[in-house]
């Protein structure tokens, strides 16, 4: 199921060839007809994903990723006041660049931030030797940065200036 989940993540977050609607919904029928998924497999991925990354429309005719897009979509993120600190997991090899330029969203729409050091660590280890950075989100918010909270509990912002970063 892991390979199916990764394939679905790509198709729902990065597939520039598909004509997504403005909220990132993709036809379930397209996934079944053109990408060898079954409804049972899609339901299992949505149900079993430990981070609730995917969701069906109410009628189950469409499916979307809740976050992590590189394509321009509006997944109805809610602006919210962040906690005092959030965490960003990255790899050691990116630290020099982060300290010079801040945390950039790269090819994604937003910088992803975690509420726990453990979640940030797990994200960072996907890219090499992990490090966890503390982000002074309270000061960022006070300075006018906007934060968004997804329905599955992931925090987002467009950019983190290096002056708000501390080491864990």
XYZ file of C-alpha atoms in Angstrom:
168
model
C 0.000 0.000 0.000
C 2.959 2.338 0.596
C 3.757 2.554 -3.135
C 0.096 3.264 -3.922
C 0.070 6.015 -1.300
C 3.197 7.625 -2.778
C 1.764 7.382 -6.275
C -1.482 8.967 -5.092
C 0.417 11.737 -3.293
C 2.179 12.616 -6.528
C -1.021 12.525 -8.580
C -2.887 14.740 -6.085
C -0.099 17.191 -5.227
C 2.218 17.568 -8.207
C 0.602 16.346 -11.447
C 0.766 19.459 -13.618
C -0.915 17.660 -16.555
C -4.221 17.129 -14.736
C -6.852 19.927 -14.822
C -7.549 20.208 -11.071
C -10.390 22.422 -9.950
C -9.392 25.458 -7.873
C -9.634 23.498 -4.619
C -7.391 20.631 -5.723
C -10.076 17.988 -6.286
C -9.359 15.169 -8.717
C -11.915 12.766 -10.163
C -11.904 9.338 -8.532
C -13.003 7.954 -11.893
C -9.809 9.338 -13.500
C -7.663 7.547 -10.905
C -9.534 4.291 -11.432
C -9.626 4.492 -15.237
C -6.201 5.948 -15.988
C -3.986 5.071 -12.999
C -4.968 1.508 -12.008
C -6.472 2.372 -8.611
C -9.629 0.733 -7.306
C -12.157 2.387 -5.045
C -11.188 -0.051 -2.283
C -7.509 0.884 -2.572
C -8.337 4.614 -2.513
C -10.595 4.175 0.526
C -7.856 2.226 2.340
C -5.244 4.894 1.591
C -7.509 7.674 2.865
C -8.554 5.701 5.938
C -5.132 4.305 6.874
C -2.901 7.312 6.208
C -1.458 8.122 9.632
C -1.299 11.842 8.852
C -4.709 12.155 7.192
C -3.114 13.575 4.046
C -6.041 12.791 1.754
C -9.785 13.335 1.770
C -12.806 12.452 -0.310
C -15.546 14.853 -1.297
C -18.847 14.180 0.470
C -20.140 12.152 -2.483
C -16.789 10.313 -2.892
C -16.611 11.265 -6.567
C -13.495 13.359 -5.981
C -10.389 13.114 -3.831
C -7.646 15.582 -2.894
C -4.500 15.990 -0.855
C -4.881 18.236 2.178
C -1.421 19.810 1.834
C 1.986 19.697 0.194
C 1.033 20.885 -3.278
C 3.437 22.235 -5.850
C 0.489 23.096 -8.096
C -1.555 26.219 -7.408
C -4.694 25.146 -5.529
C -6.708 26.464 -2.597
C -7.378 23.685 -0.084
C -9.230 26.052 2.229
C -6.498 26.495 4.814
C -7.664 28.483 7.809
C -5.579 31.416 8.979
C -4.763 30.900 12.652
C -2.604 32.228 15.455
C 0.266 29.764 15.943
C 1.580 28.468 19.260
C 4.675 30.152 20.712
C 7.027 27.737 18.949
C 6.768 25.398 16.021
C 9.422 23.096 14.584
C 10.880 22.543 11.134
C 12.601 19.292 10.240
C 15.265 19.395 7.583
C 18.536 17.743 6.676
C 21.909 18.903 7.953
C 23.074 19.531 4.361
C 20.524 22.372 4.019
C 21.451 24.192 7.234
C 23.991 26.612 5.744
C 21.518 27.772 3.115
C 18.719 28.088 5.682
C 20.878 30.224 7.960
C 21.652 32.533 5.029
C 18.289 32.662 3.235
C 15.738 31.439 5.770
C 13.345 28.574 5.149
C 11.936 28.819 1.654
C 8.910 26.937 0.378
C 10.922 25.654 -2.592
C 8.649 23.989 -5.113
C 5.776 23.815 -2.615
C 3.195 26.499 -1.876
C 4.145 26.809 1.808
C 6.786 26.008 4.399
C 5.540 23.128 6.572
C 5.917 23.410 10.341
C 5.269 20.809 13.034
C 3.886 21.077 16.542
C 6.320 18.495 17.913
C 10.046 17.943 17.635
C 9.393 14.269 16.900
C 7.243 15.036 13.847
C 9.837 17.537 12.593
C 12.642 15.005 13.111
C 10.743 12.361 11.132
C 10.234 14.808 8.267
C 13.892 15.839 8.308
C 15.249 12.309 8.127
C 13.630 11.790 4.719
C 16.292 14.078 3.234
C 19.484 13.033 5.021
C 20.927 13.488 8.506
C 18.007 15.169 10.298
C 18.080 18.346 12.312
C 15.205 20.093 14.020
C 14.915 23.865 14.044
C 12.776 25.785 16.525
C 10.803 28.608 14.994
C 9.813 31.623 17.077
C 6.341 31.725 15.591
C 5.022 34.073 18.265
C 7.454 36.783 17.148
C 6.779 36.052 13.478
C 3.044 36.427 14.075
C 3.613 39.660 16.001
C 5.729 40.904 13.058
C 2.875 40.296 10.621
C 3.557 36.847 9.171
C 0.464 34.797 8.414
C 0.054 31.209 9.530
C -2.409 28.599 8.345
C -3.554 25.388 9.975
C -4.718 22.478 7.852
C -7.581 20.220 8.900
C -5.041 17.507 9.700
C -3.017 19.698 12.078
C -0.072 20.827 9.943
C 1.016 24.467 10.182
C 2.053 26.520 7.165
C 3.574 29.884 6.375
C 5.062 31.266 3.184
C 8.596 31.940 4.464
C 10.631 31.800 7.680
C 13.327 34.452 7.972
C 16.553 33.141 9.530
C 16.230 35.590 12.441
C 13.311 33.513 13.794
C 15.218 30.199 13.762
C 16.787 28.515 16.798
C 18.410 25.109 17.160
C 16.667 22.415 19.168
